[in-house]
mmCIF file with all atom_site columns, C-alpha atoms in Angstrom:
data_model
loop_
_atom_site.group_PDB
_atom_site.id
_atom_site.type_symbol
_atom_site.label_atom_id
_atom_site.label_alt_id
_atom_site.label_comp_id
_atom_site.label_asym_id
_atom_site.label_entity_id
_atom_site.label_seq_id
_atom_site.pdbx_PDB_ins_code
_atom_site.Cartn_x
_atom_site.Cartn_y
_atom_site.Cartn_z
_atom_site.occupancy
_atom_site.B_iso_or_equiv
_atom_site.pdbx_formal_charge
_atom_site.auth_seq_id
_atom_site.auth_comp_id
_atom_site.auth_asym_id
_atom_site.auth_atom_id
_atom_site.pdbx_PDB_model_num
ATOM 1   C CA . LYS J 1 1   ? 36.156 -56.339  -16.098 1.00 0.00 ? 413 LYS J CA 1
ATOM 2   C CA . ALA J 1 2   ? 36.466 -59.857  -17.530 1.00 0.00 ? 414 ALA J CA 1
ATOM 3   C CA . ARG J 1 3   ? 32.958 -59.541  -18.930 1.00 0.00 ? 415 ARG J CA 1
ATOM 4   C CA . ASN J 1 4   ? 33.966 -56.398  -20.862 1.00 0.00 ? 416 ASN J CA 1
ATOM 5   C CA . TRP J 1 5   ? 37.110 -58.046  -22.222 1.00 0.00 ? 417 TRP J CA 1
ATOM 6   C CA . LEU J 1 6   ? 35.133 -61.061  -23.390 1.00 0.00 ? 418 LEU J CA 1
ATOM 7   C CA . ALA J 1 7   ? 32.482 -58.857  -25.031 1.00 0.00 ? 419 ALA J CA 1
ATOM 8   C CA . LYS J 1 8   ? 35.213 -57.017  -26.953 1.00 0.00 ? 420 LYS J CA 1
ATOM 9   C CA . ALA J 1 9   ? 36.809 -60.317  -27.913 1.00 0.00 ? 421 ALA J CA 1
ATOM 10  C CA . ARG J 1 10  ? 33.467 -61.625  -29.243 1.00 0.00 ? 422 ARG J CA 1
ATOM 11  C CA . GLU J 1 11  ? 33.098 -58.482  -31.355 1.00 0.00 ? 423 GLU J CA 1
ATOM 12  C CA . LYS J 1 12  ? 36.645 -58.663  -32.746 1.00 0.00 ? 424 LYS J CA 1
ATOM 13  C CA . CYS J 1 13  ? 36.873 -62.408  -33.353 1.00 0.00 ? 425 CYS J CA 1
ATOM 14  C CA . ASN J 1 14  ? 33.334 -63.673  -33.580 1.00 0.00 ? 426 ASN J CA 1
ATOM 15  C CA . SER J 1 15  ? 34.564 -66.974  -35.042 1.00 0.00 ? 427 SER J CA 1
ATOM 16  C CA . SER J 1 16  ? 36.475 -68.033  -31.924 1.00 0.00 ? 428 SER J CA 1
ATOM 17  C CA . VAL J 1 17  ? 34.490 -70.707  -30.122 1.00 0.00 ? 429 VAL J CA 1
ATOM 18  C CA . LYS J 1 18  ? 36.855 -70.478  -27.139 1.00 0.00 ? 430 LYS J CA 1
ATOM 19  C CA . VAL J 1 19  ? 35.890 -66.848  -26.533 1.00 0.00 ? 431 VAL J CA 1
ATOM 20  C CA . TRP J 1 20  ? 32.198 -67.743  -26.650 1.00 0.00 ? 432 TRP J CA 1
ATOM 21  C CA . LEU J 1 21  ? 32.653 -70.711  -24.316 1.00 0.00 ? 433 LEU J CA 1
ATOM 22  C CA . ARG J 1 22  ? 34.606 -68.630  -21.821 1.00 0.00 ? 434 ARG J CA 1
ATOM 23  C CA . SER J 1 23  ? 31.922 -65.946  -21.943 1.00 0.00 ? 435 SER J CA 1
ATOM 24  C CA . ILE J 1 24  ? 29.185 -68.480  -21.258 1.00 0.00 ? 436 ILE J CA 1
ATOM 25  C CA . LYS J 1 25  ? 31.221 -70.096  -18.479 1.00 0.00 ? 437 LYS J CA 1
ATOM 26  C CA . LEU J 1 26  ? 31.839 -66.728  -16.819 1.00 0.00 ? 438 LEU J CA 1
ATOM 27  C CA . GLU J 1 27  ? 28.132 -65.890  -16.795 1.00 0.00 ? 439 GLU J CA 1
ATOM 28  C CA . LYS J 1 28  ? 27.255 -69.364  -15.457 1.00 0.00 ? 440 LYS J CA 1
ATOM 29  C CA . GLU J 1 29  ? 29.816 -69.045  -12.674 1.00 0.00 ? 441 GLU J CA 1
ATOM 30  C CA . GLN J 1 30  ? 28.456 -65.606  -11.778 1.00 0.00 ? 442 GLN J CA 1
ATOM 31  C CA . LYS J 1 31  ? 24.927 -67.125  -11.717 1.00 0.00 ? 443 LYS J CA 1
ATOM 32  C CA . ASN J 1 32  ? 23.852 -64.681  -14.403 1.00 0.00 ? 444 ASN J CA 1
ATOM 33  C CA . LEU J 1 33  ? 21.819 -67.380  -16.117 1.00 0.00 ? 445 LEU J CA 1
ATOM 34  C CA . ASP J 1 34  ? 19.777 -65.107  -18.373 1.00 0.00 ? 446 ASP J CA 1
ATOM 35  C CA . GLU J 1 35  ? 22.925 -63.655  -19.940 1.00 0.00 ? 447 GLU J CA 1
ATOM 36  C CA . ALA J 1 36  ? 24.524 -67.104  -20.064 1.00 0.00 ? 448 ALA J CA 1
ATOM 37  C CA . TRP J 1 37  ? 21.448 -68.390  -21.896 1.00 0.00 ? 449 TRP J CA 1
ATOM 38  C CA . GLU J 1 38  ? 21.510 -65.509  -24.400 1.00 0.00 ? 450 GLU J CA 1
ATOM 39  C CA . LEU J 1 39  ? 25.176 -66.169  -25.127 1.00 0.00 ? 451 LEU J CA 1
ATOM 40  C CA . SER J 1 40  ? 24.729 -69.921  -25.449 1.00 0.00 ? 452 SER J CA 1
ATOM 41  C CA . PHE J 1 41  ? 21.666 -69.512  -27.666 1.00 0.00 ? 453 PHE J CA 1
ATOM 42  C CA . GLU J 1 42  ? 23.606 -67.205  -29.974 1.00 0.00 ? 454 GLU J CA 1
ATOM 43  C CA . ALA J 1 43  ? 26.605 -69.559  -29.896 1.00 0.00 ? 455 ALA J CA 1
ATOM 44  C CA . THR J 1 44  ? 24.465 -72.521  -31.016 1.00 0.00 ? 456 THR J CA 1
ATOM 45  C CA . LYS J 1 45  ? 23.606 -70.518  -34.140 1.00 0.00 ? 457 LYS J CA 1
ATOM 46  C CA . ILE J 1 46  ? 27.223 -69.567  -34.866 1.00 0.00 ? 458 ILE J CA 1
ATOM 47  C CA . PHE J 1 47  ? 28.751 -72.942  -33.926 1.00 0.00 ? 459 PHE J CA 1
ATOM 48  C CA . PRO J 1 48  ? 26.061 -75.584  -34.505 1.00 0.00 ? 460 PRO J CA 1
ATOM 49  C CA . SER J 1 49  ? 28.607 -78.410  -34.745 1.00 0.00 ? 461 SER J CA 1
ATOM 50  C CA . ILE J 1 50  ? 30.376 -77.714  -31.427 1.00 0.00 ? 462 ILE J CA 1
ATOM 51  C CA . ASP J 1 51  ? 29.075 -80.074  -28.744 1.00 0.00 ? 463 ASP J CA 1
ATOM 52  C CA . LYS J 1 52  ? 30.235 -78.011  -25.749 1.00 0.00 ? 464 LYS J CA 1
ATOM 53  C CA . VAL J 1 53  ? 28.064 -75.057  -26.832 1.00 0.00 ? 465 VAL J CA 1
ATOM 54  C CA . TRP J 1 54  ? 24.966 -77.272  -26.796 1.00 0.00 ? 466 TRP J CA 1
ATOM 55  C CA . ILE J 1 55  ? 25.954 -78.878  -23.501 1.00 0.00 ? 467 ILE J CA 1
ATOM 56  C CA . TYR J 1 56  ? 26.282 -75.440  -21.888 1.00 0.00 ? 468 TYR J CA 1
ATOM 57  C CA . ALA J 1 57  ? 22.903 -74.397  -23.297 1.00 0.00 ? 469 ALA J CA 1
ATOM 58  C CA . ALA J 1 58  ? 21.228 -77.492  -21.828 1.00 0.00 ? 470 ALA J CA 1
ATOM 59  C CA . GLU J 1 59  ? 23.016 -77.104  -18.479 1.00 0.00 ? 471 GLU J CA 1
ATOM 60  C CA . ILE J 1 60  ? 21.781 -73.522  -18.218 1.00 0.00 ? 472 ILE J CA 1
ATOM 61  C CA . LYS J 1 61  ? 18.197 -74.650  -18.796 1.00 0.00 ? 473 LYS J CA 1
ATOM 62  C CA . VAL J 1 62  ? 18.664 -77.296  -16.089 1.00 0.00 ? 474 VAL J CA 1
ATOM 63  C CA . GLU J 1 63  ? 19.997 -74.671  -13.664 1.00 0.00 ? 475 GLU J CA 1
ATOM 64  C CA . LYS J 1 64  ? 16.956 -72.527  -14.454 1.00 0.00 ? 476 LYS J CA 1
ATOM 65  C CA . GLY J 1 65  ? 14.696 -75.514  -13.718 1.00 0.00 ? 477 GLY J CA 1
ATOM 66  C CA . MET J 1 66  ? 13.480 -75.768  -17.322 1.00 0.00 ? 478 MET J CA 1
ATOM 67  C CA . LEU J 1 67  ? 13.990 -79.508  -17.692 1.00 0.00 ? 479 LEU J CA 1
ATOM 68  C CA . SER J 1 68  ? 11.798 -80.128  -20.743 1.00 0.00 ? 480 SER J CA 1
ATOM 69  C CA . GLU J 1 69  ? 13.575 -77.301  -22.577 1.00 0.00 ? 481 GLU J CA 1
ATOM 70  C CA . ALA J 1 70  ? 16.928 -78.835  -21.630 1.00 0.00 ? 482 ALA J CA 1
ATOM 71  C CA . ARG J 1 71  ? 15.740 -82.169  -23.040 1.00 0.00 ? 483 ARG J CA 1
ATOM 72  C CA . ASP J 1 72  ? 14.673 -80.415  -26.274 1.00 0.00 ? 484 ASP J CA 1
ATOM 73  C CA . ILE J 1 73  ? 18.131 -78.845  -26.564 1.00 0.00 ? 485 ILE J CA 1
ATOM 74  C CA . TYR J 1 74  ? 19.799 -82.230  -26.156 1.00 0.00 ? 486 TYR J CA 1
ATOM 75  C CA . GLU J 1 75  ? 17.491 -83.769  -28.774 1.00 0.00 ? 487 GLU J CA 1
ATOM 76  C CA . LYS J 1 76  ? 18.215 -81.005  -31.280 1.00 0.00 ? 488 LYS J CA 1
ATOM 77  C CA . ALA J 1 77  ? 21.946 -81.189  -30.610 1.00 0.00 ? 489 ALA J CA 1
ATOM 78  C CA . ILE J 1 78  ? 22.052 -84.946  -31.104 1.00 0.00 ? 490 ILE J CA 1
ATOM 79  C CA . ASP J 1 79  ? 20.231 -84.576  -34.407 1.00 0.00 ? 491 ASP J CA 1
ATOM 80  C CA . LEU J 1 80  ? 22.982 -82.183  -35.525 1.00 0.00 ? 492 LEU J CA 1
ATOM 81  C CA . ILE J 1 81  ? 26.026 -83.885  -33.953 1.00 0.00 ? 493 ILE J CA 1
ATOM 82  C CA . LYS J 1 82  ? 25.344 -87.605  -34.020 1.00 0.00 ? 494 LYS J CA 1
ATOM 83  C CA . THR J 1 83  ? 28.878 -88.791  -33.219 1.00 0.00 ? 495 THR J CA 1
ATOM 84  C CA . SER J 1 84  ? 29.787 -86.683  -30.181 1.00 0.00 ? 496 SER J CA 1
ATOM 85  C CA . ALA J 1 85  ? 30.269 -89.033  -27.240 1.00 0.00 ? 497 ALA J CA 1
ATOM 86  C CA . LYS J 1 86  ? 30.501 -86.040  -24.854 1.00 0.00 ? 498 LYS J CA 1
ATOM 87  C CA . LEU J 1 87  ? 27.083 -84.822  -25.965 1.00 0.00 ? 499 LEU J CA 1
ATOM 88  C CA . TRP J 1 88  ? 25.452 -88.252  -25.668 1.00 0.00 ? 500 TRP J CA 1
ATOM 89  C CA . ILE J 1 89  ? 27.015 -88.806  -22.237 1.00 0.00 ? 501 ILE J CA 1
ATOM 90  C CA . SER J 1 90  ? 25.858 -85.408  -21.011 1.00 0.00 ? 502 SER J CA 1
ATOM 91  C CA . TYR J 1 91  ? 22.309 -86.228  -22.159 1.00 0.00 ? 503 TYR J CA 1
ATOM 92  C CA . ILE J 1 92  ? 22.427 -89.667  -20.500 1.00 0.00 ? 504 ILE J CA 1
ATOM 93  C CA . ASN J 1 93  ? 23.683 -88.140  -17.236 1.00 0.00 ? 505 ASN J CA 1
ATOM 94  C CA . PHE J 1 94  ? 20.928 -85.508  -17.400 1.00 0.00 ? 506 PHE J CA 1
ATOM 95  C CA . GLU J 1 95  ? 18.275 -88.242  -17.504 1.00 0.00 ? 507 GLU J CA 1
ATOM 96  C CA . ALA J 1 96  ? 20.052 -90.349  -14.879 1.00 0.00 ? 508 ALA J CA 1
ATOM 97  C CA . ASN J 1 97  ? 20.234 -87.382  -12.493 1.00 0.00 ? 509 ASN J CA 1
ATOM 98  C CA . LEU J 1 98  ? 16.464 -87.097  -12.842 1.00 0.00 ? 510 LEU J CA 1
ATOM 99  C CA . LYS J 1 99  ? 16.276 -90.818  -11.909 1.00 0.00 ? 511 LYS J CA 1
ATOM 100 C CA . ASN J 1 100 ? 14.766 -91.457  -15.343 1.00 0.00 ? 512 ASN J CA 1
ATOM 101 C CA . PHE J 1 101 ? 16.796 -94.644  -15.820 1.00 0.00 ? 513 PHE J CA 1
ATOM 102 C CA . PRO J 1 102 ? 14.668 -96.247  -18.567 1.00 0.00 ? 514 PRO J CA 1
ATOM 103 C CA . ARG J 1 103 ? 15.034 -93.143  -20.741 1.00 0.00 ? 515 ARG J CA 1
ATOM 104 C CA . ALA J 1 104 ? 18.752 -92.892  -19.949 1.00 0.00 ? 516 ALA J CA 1
ATOM 105 C CA . ARG J 1 105 ? 19.206 -96.535  -20.989 1.00 0.00 ? 517 ARG J CA 1
ATOM 106 C CA . SER J 1 106 ? 17.301 -95.918  -24.206 1.00 0.00 ? 518 SER J CA 1
ATOM 107 C CA . ILE J 1 107 ? 19.497 -92.929  -25.055 1.00 0.00 ? 519 ILE J CA 1
ATOM 108 C CA . LEU J 1 108 ? 22.579 -94.972  -24.250 1.00 0.00 ? 520 LEU J CA 1
ATOM 109 C CA . GLU J 1 109 ? 21.517 -97.739  -26.609 1.00 0.00 ? 521 GLU J CA 1
ATOM 110 C CA . MET J 1 110 ? 21.012 -95.177  -29.391 1.00 0.00 ? 522 MET J CA 1
ATOM 111 C CA . ALA J 1 111 ? 24.456 -93.732  -28.667 1.00 0.00 ? 523 ALA J CA 1
ATOM 112 C CA . LYS J 1 112 ? 26.109 -97.139  -28.887 1.00 0.00 ? 524 LYS J CA 1
ATOM 113 C CA . VAL J 1 113 ? 24.550 -97.614  -32.324 1.00 0.00 ? 525 VAL J CA 1
ATOM 114 C CA . LYS J 1 114 ? 25.844 -94.235  -33.542 1.00 0.00 ? 526 LYS J CA 1
ATOM 115 C CA . ILE J 1 115 ? 29.299 -94.480  -31.936 1.00 0.00 ? 527 ILE J CA 1
ATOM 116 C CA . LYS J 1 116 ? 31.091 -97.816  -32.046 1.00 0.00 ? 528 LYS J CA 1
ATOM 117 C CA . LYS J 1 117 ? 33.835 -98.992  -29.702 1.00 0.00 ? 529 LYS J CA 1
ATOM 118 C CA . ASN J 1 118 ? 33.845 -95.982  -27.384 1.00 0.00 ? 530 ASN J CA 1
ATOM 119 C CA . VAL J 1 119 ? 35.176 -96.648  -23.901 1.00 0.00 ? 531 VAL J CA 1
ATOM 120 C CA . ASP J 1 120 ? 33.464 -93.571  -22.432 1.00 0.00 ? 532 ASP J CA 1
ATOM 121 C CA . LEU J 1 121 ? 30.058 -94.849  -23.543 1.00 0.00 ? 533 LEU J CA 1
ATOM 122 C CA . TRP J 1 122 ? 30.743 -98.242  -21.965 1.00 0.00 ? 534 TRP J CA 1
ATOM 123 C CA . LEU J 1 123 ? 31.869 -96.572  -18.729 1.00 0.00 ? 535 LEU J CA 1
ATOM 124 C CA . THR J 1 124 ? 28.732 -94.425  -18.756 1.00 0.00 ? 536 THR J CA 1
ATOM 125 C CA . CYS J 1 125 ? 26.638 -97.539  -19.295 1.00 0.00 ? 537 CYS J CA 1
ATOM 126 C CA . ILE J 1 126 ? 28.257 -99.286  -16.334 1.00 0.00 ? 538 ILE J CA 1
ATOM 127 C CA . ASN J 1 127 ? 28.002 -96.209  -14.108 1.00 0.00 ? 539 ASN J CA 1
ATOM 128 C CA . LEU J 1 128 ? 24.343 -95.791  -15.051 1.00 0.00 ? 540 LEU J CA 1
ATOM 129 C CA . GLU J 1 129 ? 23.583 -99.316  -13.861 1.00 0.00 ? 541 GLU J CA 1
ATOM 130 C CA . ARG J 1 130 ? 25.575 -98.741  -10.677 1.00 0.00 ? 542 ARG J CA 1
ATOM 131 C CA . LYS J 1 131 ? 23.672 -95.498  -10.034 1.00 0.00 ? 543 LYS J CA 1
ATOM 132 C CA . ALA J 1 132 ? 20.425 -97.419  -10.537 1.00 0.00 ? 544 ALA J CA 1
ATOM 133 C CA . GLU J 1 133 ? 21.763 -99.953  -8.003  1.00 0.00 ? 545 GLU J CA 1
ATOM 134 C CA . ASN J 1 134 ? 21.661 -102.694 -10.632 1.00 0.00 ? 546 ASN J CA 1
ATOM 135 C CA . ILE J 1 135 ? 24.973 -104.481 -10.046 1.00 0.00 ? 547 ILE J CA 1
ATOM 136 C CA . GLU J 1 136 ? 23.964 -107.445 -12.225 1.00 0.00 ? 548 GLU J CA 1
ATOM 137 C CA . GLY J 1 137 ? 23.297 -105.045 -15.088 1.00 0.00 ? 549 GLY J CA 1
ATOM 138 C CA . ALA J 1 138 ? 26.660 -103.367 -14.515 1.00 0.00 ? 550 ALA J CA 1
ATOM 139 C CA . LEU J 1 139 ? 28.426 -106.745 -14.597 1.00 0.00 ? 551 LEU J CA 1
ATOM 140 C CA . TYR J 1 140 ? 26.584 -107.639 -17.802 1.00 0.00 ? 552 TYR J CA 1
ATOM 141 C CA . PHE J 1 141 ? 27.703 -104.413 -19.478 1.00 0.00 ? 553 PHE J CA 1
ATOM 142 C CA . ILE J 1 142 ? 31.265 -104.881 -18.260 1.00 0.00 ? 554 ILE J CA 1
ATOM 143 C CA . ALA J 1 143 ? 31.276 -108.262 -19.981 1.00 0.00 ? 555 ALA J CA 1
ATOM 144 C CA . LYS J 1 144 ? 29.792 -106.785 -23.172 1.00 0.00 ? 556 LYS J CA 1
ATOM 145 C CA . GLY J 1 145 ? 32.228 -103.874 -23.040 1.00 0.00 ? 557 GLY J CA 1
ATOM 146 C CA . LEU J 1 146 ? 35.189 -106.221 -22.677 1.00 0.00 ? 558 LEU J CA 1
ATOM 147 C CA . GLN J 1 147 ? 33.960 -108.170 -25.704 1.00 0.00 ? 559 GLN J CA 1
ATOM 148 C CA . ASP J 1 148 ? 33.884 -104.906 -27.661 1.00 0.00 ? 560 ASP J CA 1
ATOM 149 C CA . LEU J 1 149 ? 37.132 -103.484 -26.211 1.00 0.00 ? 561 LEU J CA 1
ATOM 150 C CA . PRO J 1 150 ? 39.179 -106.410 -24.821 1.00 0.00 ? 562 PRO J CA 1
ATOM 151 C CA . ASP J 1 151 ? 42.324 -104.302 -24.235 1.00 0.00 ? 563 ASP J CA 1
ATOM 152 C CA . CYS J 1 152 ? 40.620 -101.556 -22.219 1.00 0.00 ? 564 CYS J CA 1
ATOM 153 C CA . GLY J 1 153 ? 42.307 -101.219 -18.835 1.00 0.00 ? 565 GLY J CA 1
ATOM 154 C CA . GLU J 1 154 ? 39.528 -99.033  -17.418 1.00 0.00 ? 566 GLU J CA 1
ATOM 155 C CA . LEU J 1 155 ? 36.910 -101.705 -18.090 1.00 0.00 ? 567 LEU J CA 1
ATOM 156 C CA . TRP J 1 156 ? 39.150 -104.388 -16.605 1.00 0.00 ? 568 TRP J CA 1
ATOM 157 C CA . ALA J 1 157 ? 39.690 -102.265 -13.476 1.00 0.00 ? 569 ALA J CA 1
ATOM 158 C CA . ILE J 1 158 ? 35.937 -101.879 -12.945 1.00 0.00 ? 570 ILE J CA 1
ATOM 159 C CA . ALA J 1 159 ? 35.407 -105.607 -13.626 1.00 0.00 ? 571 ALA J CA 1
ATOM 160 C CA . ILE J 1 160 ? 37.923 -106.461 -10.918 1.00 0.00 ? 572 ILE J CA 1
ATOM 161 C CA . GLU J 1 161 ? 36.426 -103.902 -8.527  1.00 0.00 ? 573 GLU J CA 1
ATOM 162 C CA . LEU J 1 162 ? 32.900 -105.306 -8.904  1.00 0.00 ? 574 LEU J CA 1
ATOM 163 C CA . GLU J 1 163 ? 33.849 -108.965 -8.602  1.00 0.00 ? 575 GLU J CA 1
ATOM 164 C CA . PRO J 1 164 ? 32.857 -110.365 -5.229  1.00 0.00 ? 576 PRO J CA 1
ATOM 165 C CA . LYS J 1 165 ? 35.767 -110.834 -2.848  1.00 0.00 ? 577 LYS J CA 1
ATOM 166 C CA . ALA J 1 166 ? 37.008 -114.399 -2.845  1.00 0.00 ? 578 ALA J CA 1
ATOM 167 C CA . THR J 1 167 ? 36.345 -116.257 0.363   1.00 0.00 ? 579 THR J CA 1
ATOM 168 C CA . ARG J 1 168 ? 39.601 -116.768 2.188   1.00 0.00 ? 580 ARG J CA 1
ATOM 169 C CA . LYS J 1 169 ? 40.513 -119.278 4.794   1.00 0.00 ? 581 LYS J CA 1
ATOM 170 C CA . THR J 1 170 ? 42.667 -117.885 7.498   1.00 0.00 ? 582 THR J CA 1
ATOM 171 C CA . LYS J 1 171 ? 45.364 -119.895 9.183   1.00 0.00 ? 583 LYS J CA 1
ATOM 172 C CA . ILE J 1 172 ? 44.737 -120.651 12.785  1.00 0.00 ? 584 ILE J CA 1
#
């Protein structure tokens, strides 16, 4: 029933990105990936500047096991929407989930050039190094992030969390 309502809504108000995103999400949740792909492919044509449409399209390709096609979608999307932190982070996480840490780091460096002073990119950078079990790298990026964003509470919280516990003398 929801599928029919969303189809009617797409016909009536084709310019509503929310209707398209809800349609894609419904098909993804129902594991109807072919229909979800068709909708997301069409949505990328209608809304080429909306990052979430591209993210859904790439996620669908990942769910279908078409990883190189998902990578191509991310590349095309980033060429079109250079300043979307959500899009860059989704692409970085895609590569990190494949354990392709060098590529993820490379993408992250490109993102930091395109988008300045973005806390989410710094957090992604730190989390990437933690996922790669590179605590020294995470500490380095915390320090760099705090230079870039000295008033960021989230970065300070992670810096405190990753600091080694101070040795304590107990009273006897």
